[in-house]
Coordinates of C-alpha atoms in Angstrom, one line a residue:
X1 CA 26.7 -57.5 -5.8
X2 CA 26.3 -55.6 -9.0
X3 CA 27.2 -57.0 -12.3
X4 CA 30.4 -55.0 -12.9
X5 CA 31.8 -56.5 -9.5
X6 CA 30.7 -59.9 -9.8
X7 CA 32.5 -60.3 -13.2
X8 CA 35.8 -58.9 -11.6
X9 CA 37.5 -62.1 -9.8
X10 CA 40.4 -60.5 -8.4
X11 CA 41.7 -57.0 -7.4
X12 CA 45.1 -55.6 -6.2
X13 CA 48.1 -54.6 -8.1
X14 CA 51.5 -56.5 -8.3
X15 CA 55.1 -55.4 -9.2
X16 CA 57.2 -57.7 -11.1
X17 CA 60.6 -58.6 -9.5
X18 CA 63.1 -58.1 -6.9
X19 CA 66.9 -58.4 -7.5
X20 CA 69.9 -58.9 -5.7
X21 CA 73.5 -59.3 -6.4
X22 CA 76.9 -59.7 -4.2
X23 CA 80.4 -60.1 -4.5
X24 CA 82.6 -60.8 -1.7
X25 CA 86.2 -60.0 -2.1
X26 CA 87.1 -61.5 0.9
X27 CA 86.1 -65.2 -0.5
X28 CA 83.2 -65.7 1.8
X29 CA 80.3 -68.0 0.9
X30 CA 77.3 -65.7 -0.3
X31 CA 74.3 -68.0 -0.9
X32 CA 72.9 -67.5 2.5
X33 CA 73.2 -63.8 2.5
X34 CA 71.3 -63.6 -1.2
X35 CA 68.7 -65.5 0.6
X36 CA 68.2 -63.4 3.5
X37 CA 68.4 -60.4 1.0
X38 CA 65.6 -62.0 -1.1
X39 CA 63.6 -62.5 2.2
X40 CA 63.6 -58.7 2.5
X41 CA 62.2 -58.2 -0.9
X42 CA 59.8 -60.9 -1.0
X43 CA 56.8 -58.3 -0.9
X44 CA 58.2 -57.6 -4.6
X45 CA 57.3 -61.0 -5.9
X46 CA 56.1 -64.3 -4.3
X47 CA 55.5 -66.6 -7.3
X48 CA 59.2 -67.9 -7.7
X49 CA 62.8 -67.2 -6.7
X50 CA 66.2 -68.2 -7.4
X51 CA 70.0 -68.0 -6.7
X52 CA 72.9 -68.5 -8.8
X53 CA 76.7 -68.5 -7.4
X54 CA 80.2 -68.7 -8.8
X55 CA 83.6 -68.9 -7.2
X56 CA 85.8 -66.1 -8.9
X57 CA 88.9 -68.1 -7.9
X58 CA 87.6 -71.2 -9.4
X59 CA 87.1 -72.6 -12.9
X60 CA 85.5 -70.2 -15.4
X61 CA 82.2 -71.0 -16.2
X62 CA 81.3 -73.3 -13.3
X63 CA 77.6 -71.6 -11.8
X64 CA 75.6 -73.3 -9.1
X65 CA 72.0 -72.4 -9.4
X66 CA 68.7 -73.3 -8.0
X67 CA 65.3 -72.1 -8.6
X68 CA 61.7 -72.8 -8.0
X69 CA 58.2 -71.7 -7.5
X70 CA 56.9 -70.2 -4.4
X71 CA 58.2 -68.2 -1.4
X72 CA 61.9 -68.1 -0.3
X73 CA 61.4 -70.1 2.7
X74 CA 59.4 -72.6 0.5
X75 CA 62.0 -73.1 -2.2
X76 CA 65.1 -73.1 -0.2
X77 CA 66.3 -75.3 2.8
X78 CA 69.6 -75.1 4.6
X79 CA 70.7 -78.1 2.6
X80 CA 70.4 -76.4 -0.7
X81 CA 71.8 -73.2 0.6
X82 CA 75.0 -75.2 1.8
X83 CA 75.2 -76.7 -1.8
X84 CA 75.3 -73.2 -3.5
X85 CA 79.3 -72.6 -2.9
X86 CA 80.8 -69.4 -4.2
X87 CA 81.6 -65.9 -3.6
X88 CA 79.8 -64.0 -6.2
X89 CA 76.2 -64.4 -6.9
X90 CA 72.8 -63.0 -8.0
X91 CA 69.3 -63.5 -6.6
X92 CA 65.7 -62.9 -7.9
X93 CA 62.0 -63.1 -6.6
X94 CA 59.3 -62.5 -9.2
X95 CA 55.7 -62.0 -9.8
X96 CA 55.1 -62.4 -13.6
X97 CA 53.7 -59.5 -15.7
X98 CA 54.9 -60.8 -19.0
X99 CA 55.6 -64.5 -19.5
X100 CA 53.6 -67.4 -17.8
X101 CA 54.0 -68.4 -14.0
X102 CA 56.3 -71.5 -14.6
X103 CA 59.6 -72.7 -12.9
X104 CA 61.1 -72.3 -16.5
X105 CA 60.5 -68.6 -16.3
X106 CA 61.8 -68.3 -12.7
X107 CA 65.2 -66.4 -12.4
X108 CA 68.0 -65.8 -12.3
X109 CA 69.1 -67.1 -16.0
X110 CA 72.3 -68.6 -16.3
X111 CA 73.6 -68.4 -19.8
X112 CA 76.9 -70.5 -21.0
X113 CA 78.3 -69.1 -24.1
X114 CA 81.4 -69.1 -26.0
X115 CA 82.9 -66.0 -23.3
X116 CA 82.1 -68.1 -20.3
X117 CA 78.9 -67.7 -18.3
X118 CA 76.2 -65.0 -17.6
X119 CA 74.0 -64.9 -14.5
X120 CA 70.9 -62.5 -14.9
X121 CA 68.3 -61.2 -13.0
X122 CA 66.0 -58.6 -14.2
X123 CA 63.0 -56.2 -12.8
X124 CA 60.7 -54.6 -15.4
X125 CA 59.3 -54.7 -18.7
X126 CA 60.8 -54.5 -22.0
X127 CA 58.3 -52.4 -24.5
X128 CA 60.1 -53.8 -27.7
X129 CA 60.7 -57.4 -26.3
X130 CA 58.5 -59.1 -29.2
X131 CA 60.3 -57.4 -32.1
X132 CA 63.8 -58.2 -30.3
X133 CA 62.8 -61.9 -29.9
X134 CA 61.6 -62.4 -33.7
X135 CA 64.7 -60.9 -34.5
X136 CA 66.9 -63.1 -32.4
X137 CA 64.8 -66.3 -33.5
X138 CA 65.4 -65.5 -37.1
X139 CA 69.1 -65.6 -36.7
X140 CA 68.9 -69.0 -34.9
X141 CA 68.4 -68.3 -31.2
X142 CA 66.2 -70.9 -29.3
X143 CA 64.3 -69.7 -26.2
X144 CA 63.9 -71.5 -23.0
X145 CA 61.6 -69.1 -21.5
X146 CA 58.8 -66.9 -22.5
X147 CA 60.0 -64.1 -20.5
X148 CA 61.7 -60.5 -22.0
X149 CA 64.7 -61.1 -19.5
X150 CA 66.3 -63.8 -21.8
X151 CA 65.8 -61.3 -24.7
X152 CA 68.3 -59.1 -22.6
X153 CA 70.4 -62.1 -21.7
X154 CA 70.9 -63.1 -25.3
X155 CA 71.7 -59.5 -26.6
X156 CA 74.3 -59.2 -23.9
X157 CA 75.9 -62.4 -24.9
X158 CA 76.0 -61.6 -28.5
X159 CA 77.6 -58.3 -28.0
X160 CA 80.1 -59.7 -25.7
X161 CA 81.5 -61.6 -28.5
X162 CA 82.3 -58.2 -30.3
X163 CA 83.4 -56.3 -27.3
X164 CA 86.5 -56.1 -25.0
X165 CA 84.3 -56.4 -21.7
X166 CA 81.0 -57.4 -20.7
X167 CA 80.2 -54.3 -19.2
X168 CA 80.6 -52.6 -22.8
X169 CA 78.5 -55.7 -24.0
X170 CA 75.7 -54.3 -21.5
X171 CA 76.0 -50.9 -22.8
X172 CA 75.7 -52.2 -26.5
X173 CA 72.7 -54.0 -25.5
X174 CA 71.1 -51.3 -23.7
X175 CA 71.1 -49.2 -26.9
X176 CA 68.7 -51.8 -28.3
X177 CA 66.5 -52.6 -25.5
X178 CA 63.6 -50.2 -24.6
X179 CA 61.3 -50.0 -21.5
X180 CA 61.8 -50.4 -17.8
X181 CA 64.7 -52.8 -16.4
X182 CA 66.9 -52.8 -13.2
X183 CA 69.5 -55.5 -14.2
X184 CA 72.0 -57.3 -11.8
X185 CA 74.5 -59.6 -13.9
X186 CA 77.3 -61.9 -12.7
X187 CA 80.2 -62.6 -15.0
X188 CA 83.1 -65.1 -13.8
X189 CA 85.0 -62.1 -12.5
X190 CA 82.5 -59.2 -12.1
X191 CA 79.4 -58.0 -11.0
X192 CA 77.3 -55.4 -12.9
X193 CA 74.2 -53.5 -12.2
X194 CA 72.3 -51.3 -14.9
X195 CA 69.2 -49.3 -14.7
X196 CA 67.2 -48.0 -17.5
X197 CA 67.7 -44.2 -18.8
X198 CA 64.3 -43.4 -17.1
X199 CA 64.8 -45.1 -13.9
X200 CA 61.6 -46.6 -13.8
X201 CA 62.8 -49.2 -11.4
X202 CA 65.0 -48.7 -8.2
X203 CA 68.7 -50.3 -7.6
X204 CA 71.0 -49.4 -5.0
X205 CA 74.7 -50.1 -3.9
X206 CA 75.5 -51.1 -0.6
X207 CA 78.4 -52.6 1.4
X208 CA 79.1 -55.0 4.6
X209 CA 82.7 -55.8 5.5
X210 CA 84.7 -57.2 2.2
X211 CA 81.4 -57.4 0.1
X212 CA 79.6 -55.0 -2.3
X213 CA 75.9 -55.4 -2.9
X214 CA 73.4 -54.3 -5.8
X215 CA 69.7 -54.7 -4.6
X216 CA 66.4 -53.1 -5.5
X217 CA 65.6 -51.7 -2.3
X218 CA 67.5 -50.3 0.7
X219 CA 65.7 -52.0 3.3
X220 CA 67.4 -55.4 2.2
X221 CA 70.7 -53.6 3.0
X222 CA 69.2 -52.8 6.6
X223 CA 68.3 -56.3 7.0
X224 CA 71.8 -57.4 6.4
X225 CA 73.4 -54.7 8.5
X226 CA 75.2 -53.4 5.3
X227 CA 75.7 -49.7 5.0
X228 CA 73.9 -47.9 1.9
X229 CA 76.4 -46.4 -0.7
X230 CA 74.3 -44.6 -3.2
X231 CA 71.4 -45.2 -5.8
X232 CA 72.4 -46.3 -9.1
X233 CA 71.5 -43.3 -11.3
X234 CA 68.9 -43.6 -14.1
X235 CA 71.0 -44.9 -17.3
X236 CA 74.0 -45.9 -15.3
X237 CA 76.0 -49.2 -15.6
X238 CA 78.3 -50.1 -12.5
X239 CA 80.8 -52.4 -12.6
X240 CA 82.0 -54.0 -9.3
X241 CA 85.6 -55.6 -9.3
X242 CA 88.3 -56.3 -6.8
X243 CA 89.6 -52.8 -8.0
X244 CA 86.3 -51.2 -6.7
X245 CA 83.3 -49.6 -8.6
X246 CA 83.3 -48.4 -12.1
X247 CA 80.7 -46.0 -13.4
X248 CA 79.6 -45.7 -17.0
X249 CA 77.1 -43.0 -17.4
X250 CA 76.9 -42.8 -21.3
X251 CA 73.5 -44.3 -21.5
X252 CA 72.1 -41.6 -19.1
X253 CA 69.4 -39.3 -20.4
X254 CA 71.2 -35.7 -21.1
X255 CA 68.0 -34.1 -19.9
X256 CA 67.2 -35.3 -16.4
X257 CA 63.8 -33.9 -16.6
X258 CA 63.0 -36.8 -18.9
X259 CA 63.4 -39.4 -16.2
X260 CA 60.3 -41.3 -15.3
X261 CA 60.6 -43.3 -11.9
X262 CA 57.6 -45.3 -11.3
X263 CA 55.6 -43.4 -8.5
X264 CA 54.0 -46.6 -7.4
X265 CA 57.2 -47.4 -5.8
X266 CA 56.5 -44.6 -3.3
X267 CA 52.8 -45.3 -3.1
X268 CA 52.7 -49.1 -2.9
X269 CA 55.5 -51.3 -4.0
X270 CA 58.6 -50.3 -1.8
X271 CA 58.7 -51.4 1.8
X272 CA 58.2 -48.3 4.1
X273 CA 61.5 -48.7 5.5
X274 CA 63.3 -48.0 1.8
X275 CA 64.7 -45.1 0.4
X276 CA 64.2 -44.8 -3.3
X277 CA 66.4 -42.2 -5.2
X278 CA 66.9 -40.0 -1.6
X279 CA 63.3 -40.1 -1.1
X280 CA 61.8 -41.8 2.1
X281 CA 59.2 -44.1 0.9
X282 CA 57.4 -43.6 4.5
X283 CA 57.6 -40.0 4.3
X284 CA 56.1 -40.0 0.9
X285 CA 53.2 -42.0 2.5
X286 CA 52.8 -39.9 5.5
X287 CA 52.6 -37.0 2.8
X288 CA 49.8 -38.7 0.6
X289 CA 47.6 -39.0 3.8
X290 CA 48.2 -35.4 4.8
X291 CA 47.3 -34.2 1.3
X292 CA 44.2 -36.1 1.6
X293 CA 43.0 -34.6 4.6
X294 CA 43.9 -31.0 3.0
X295 CA 42.3 -31.6 -0.4
X296 CA 39.2 -33.7 0.8
X297 CA 38.3 -33.3 4.5
X298 CA 35.4 -35.1 6.0
X299 CA 33.9 -35.4 9.4
X300 CA 34.6 -38.7 11.0
X301 CA 35.5 -40.4 14.3
X302 CA 38.3 -42.9 13.3
X303 CA 41.0 -42.9 10.6
X304 CA 42.1 -46.6 9.7
X305 CA 44.3 -47.7 7.1
X306 CA 44.1 -51.1 4.9
X307 CA 47.1 -53.2 5.6
X308 CA 49.9 -52.7 4.9
X309 CA 50.5 -49.8 2.4
X310 CA 47.8 -47.9 3.8
X311 CA 48.9 -47.6 7.2
X312 CA 51.3 -44.9 6.8
X313 CA 48.8 -42.6 4.6
X314 CA 46.1 -43.1 7.3
X315 CA 48.5 -41.9 9.9
X316 CA 49.3 -38.5 7.8
X317 CA 45.5 -38.1 7.4
X318 CA 45.3 -38.3 11.3
X319 CA 48.0 -35.9 12.0
X320 CA 46.8 -33.4 9.4
X321 CA 43.2 -33.5 10.5
X322 CA 43.3 -34.4 14.2
X323 CA 41.0 -37.2 13.8
X324 CA 42.2 -40.3 15.8
X325 CA 44.1 -43.0 13.9
X326 CA 43.3 -46.5 15.0
X327 CA 43.5 -50.2 13.8
X328 CA 40.5 -51.8 12.3
X329 CA 41.9 -54.7 10.7
X330 CA 43.8 -57.8 12.0
X331 CA 45.9 -59.3 8.9
X332 CA 46.8 -62.7 8.8
X333 CA 50.4 -62.5 8.8
X334 CA 50.9 -66.0 7.1
X335 CA 49.1 -65.1 3.8
X336 CA 51.2 -63.4 1.2
X337 CA 49.9 -61.2 -1.7
X338 CA 49.2 -64.7 -3.7
X339 CA 47.6 -67.6 -2.1
X340 CA 45.5 -70.5 -3.0
X341 CA 42.0 -68.8 -3.6
X342 CA 39.0 -70.9 -2.1
X343 CA 36.4 -72.6 -4.5
X344 CA 33.4 -70.5 -5.2
X345 CA 31.3 -73.4 -3.6
X346 CA 32.9 -72.6 -0.2
X347 CA 31.9 -69.0 -0.1
X348 CA 35.1 -68.0 1.7
X349 CA 36.0 -64.5 0.8
X350 CA 39.7 -64.4 -0.4
X351 CA 39.8 -60.8 1.3
X352 CA 38.4 -62.3 4.8
X353 CA 40.9 -64.9 4.7
X354 CA 43.6 -62.1 4.7
X355 CA 41.7 -59.6 7.0
X356 CA 39.3 -59.5 9.8
X357 CA 37.6 -56.4 11.2
X358 CA 37.9 -55.5 14.9
X359 CA 34.2 -54.6 15.6
X360 CA 34.8 -53.0 19.0
X361 CA 36.9 -50.5 17.0
X362 CA 34.7 -49.5 14.5
X363 CA 30.9 -50.2 15.9
X364 CA 28.8 -46.8 15.8
X365 CA 31.7 -44.6 14.3
X366 CA 32.0 -42.8 11.2
X367 CA 35.2 -44.3 9.7
X368 CA 37.8 -43.0 7.1
X369 CA 39.5 -45.9 5.2
X370 CA 42.7 -45.2 3.5
X371 CA 43.7 -47.6 0.8
X372 CA 46.5 -47.3 -1.7
X373 CA 44.7 -47.9 -4.8
X374 CA 41.5 -49.2 -6.3
X375 CA 41.9 -51.4 -9.3
X376 CA 38.9 -53.5 -10.3
X377 CA 37.0 -52.4 -7.4
X378 CA 36.2 -56.1 -5.6
X379 CA 38.5 -55.7 -2.7
X380 CA 37.5 -52.3 -1.6
X381 CA 33.8 -53.3 -2.0
X382 CA 34.4 -56.3 0.3
X383 CA 36.4 -54.3 2.6
X384 CA 33.6 -51.4 3.0
X385 CA 30.8 -54.3 3.5
X386 CA 33.1 -55.8 6.2
X387 CA 33.5 -52.4 8.0
X388 CA 29.5 -51.9 7.7
X389 CA 28.7 -55.3 9.0
X390 CA 31.1 -54.7 12.1
X391 CA 28.7 -51.7 12.8
X392 CA 30.5 -48.8 11.3
X393 CA 27.8 -45.8 10.7
X394 CA 29.7 -44.4 7.7
X395 CA 32.7 -45.5 5.6
X396 CA 34.5 -42.8 3.8
X397 CA 37.0 -44.1 1.3
X398 CA 40.3 -42.1 0.8
X399 CA 42.8 -43.3 -1.8
X400 CA 46.5 -42.1 -1.8
X401 CA 46.6 -42.3 -5.5
X402 CA 44.8 -40.8 -8.3
X403 CA 42.3 -43.4 -10.1
X404 CA 43.6 -45.9 -12.5
X405 CA 42.5 -45.1 -16.0
X406 CA 45.3 -46.6 -18.2
X407 CA 47.5 -50.1 -18.2
X408 CA 50.7 -50.0 -17.5
X409 CA 53.8 -51.3 -19.9
X410 CA 56.6 -51.2 -17.4
X411 CA 56.5 -53.9 -15.0
X412 CA 53.3 -53.1 -13.2
X413 CA 50.3 -55.5 -13.3
X414 CA 47.9 -52.9 -14.1
X415 CA 45.2 -54.6 -16.4
X416 CA 43.5 -53.0 -19.6
X417 CA 41.4 -50.2 -19.3
X418 CA 37.9 -52.2 -19.7
X419 CA 38.9 -54.0 -16.4
X420 CA 39.7 -50.7 -14.4
X421 CA 36.8 -49.4 -12.3
X422 CA 37.5 -45.9 -12.6
X423 CA 37.6 -46.1 -16.5
X424 CA 34.4 -44.1 -18.1
X425 CA 33.1 -43.4 -14.6
X426 CA 32.7 -40.5 -12.2
X427 CA 33.9 -40.8 -8.9
X428 CA 30.2 -40.8 -7.7
X429 CA 29.8 -43.7 -9.8
X430 CA 32.8 -45.7 -8.5
X431 CA 31.6 -44.6 -4.6
X432 CA 28.4 -46.2 -5.3
X433 CA 29.8 -49.4 -6.8
X434 CA 32.0 -50.0 -3.8
X435 CA 29.2 -49.1 -1.3
X436 CA 31.3 -46.1 0.5
X437 CA 29.5 -42.9 1.8
X438 CA 32.0 -40.8 0.1
X439 CA 35.0 -41.5 -2.1
X440 CA 38.0 -39.1 -3.0
X441 CA 41.5 -39.5 -4.6
X442 CA 44.8 -38.0 -4.2
X443 CA 45.1 -35.3 -6.6
X444 CA 47.1 -35.6 -9.7
X445 CA 49.5 -32.4 -8.8
X446 CA 50.3 -34.0 -5.6
X447 CA 52.2 -36.8 -7.4
X448 CA 55.6 -35.0 -8.0
X449 CA 55.2 -33.8 -4.4
X450 CA 55.2 -37.4 -3.1
X451 CA 58.6 -37.9 -5.0
X452 CA 60.2 -34.6 -3.7
X453 CA 60.1 -33.1 -7.5
X454 CA 62.0 -36.0 -8.9
X455 CA 60.4 -36.8 -12.4
X456 CA 58.0 -39.6 -12.3
X457 CA 55.9 -41.7 -14.7
X458 CA 52.2 -41.2 -14.4
X459 CA 50.9 -43.1 -17.4
X460 CA 48.6 -45.4 -15.6
X461 CA 46.7 -42.4 -14.3
X462 CA 47.1 -39.8 -17.1
X463 CA 47.8 -41.8 -20.3
X464 CA 50.8 -39.8 -21.1
X465 CA 53.6 -42.2 -21.1
X466 CA 57.6 -41.2 -21.2
X467 CA 57.9 -43.7 -24.0
X468 CA 55.7 -44.9 -26.8
X469 CA 53.4 -47.8 -25.6
X470 CA 54.2 -51.0 -27.4
X471 CA 51.7 -51.7 -30.7
X472 CA 51.5 -55.3 -29.7
X473 CA 50.9 -57.5 -26.7
X474 CA 53.7 -57.5 -24.3
X475 CA 52.1 -59.5 -21.5
X476 CA 52.6 -63.2 -21.9
X477 CA 52.6 -63.0 -25.6
X478 CA 54.9 -66.0 -25.7
X479 CA 53.0 -68.3 -23.6
X480 CA 52.0 -71.3 -26.1

């Protein structure tokens, strides 16, 4: 293997979090519902998870919470869930992009302060978190975590002392924080959802029986048998009480064309059965495959996708090109996106732990392999090698995204430029590094078509960010 690929020890991209909130006006216990909602969001984070619940009819300030490291079914037992009593609550699954991976940094965060309690779950990254944190520290704040979510919680709590309602405090805090965030906040008698003005991260509203739900992705509503009501608008604050849903749009951008949804929700992060701001994720991926077939056709015998996010794009390529769609990989269903990696001495490839090639499907064939992205290139190199070892005559790699050339500052774990295989290299050079017979990426002009014309952020591809990038490190800067 070449030196560049030897030095790169991990590949793939990660999203920071998934959030969930519920308020059952019928007084039902919500902990198990939150658990199953988080289970449906597990793809958004596998490092830690947590649930915090309260009883709106009980004493103010009493919050039952539990969180830990690992997957939902590893952290929560039936006994733990039965001990979490309450009819309002928030939940969270996490993958860290800022702040270290420790139990202290698991969410939701629960704050006890002079006005009562706050339970907060956050998805995204703040670009001005270091400056806000220093400002709070110089006024006496003592931080328990190294995550920017605690900065948000502190600002909401401080603003609440000066305002008539918690939703007004959230609006005031939003005037100070910058960057990407989808927030779900539990106060003693209210459930609040807020989305940053650019709409980087998704958040939607659902309803089941007497309960209202706020959640990162609509697929969780389907899992629970809940009905989808609508998306929270970028910049909107929604307050859910027994009187229904109240909306504050004062923080929304006057010009909606300046909104900037993360395009990678459509390409990779979201589950294919989710709908994000009215756009079907599955349809977007099918369309990406069709575009690849139109823009960079190649003669081949079989089209395959790298599970799972490459599958729909591969199907789209097949539909457009007429080349048969097939299955080339068997995926180990019991391996998440993160797992204990084998020691170098055992010489077991981490990719081979997750995937195995069906030799009968690819032997003697020219194969088009569709993947959602190439980050450092290590995974792509190994998968191409596996296909050729299984007897594939040719392997043509098609990527349903443009090349990564710049880091992300808004909650996606895209590394610095020098770690990105495409940075400073031609497509031909990258193709040679991963060992493919040909390589092509989705064209930049196709991205807005994937989102059906909705304004999107393309910073990791173009270097043009909707807001100025931070001038200091915001990734784990507080880890001591």
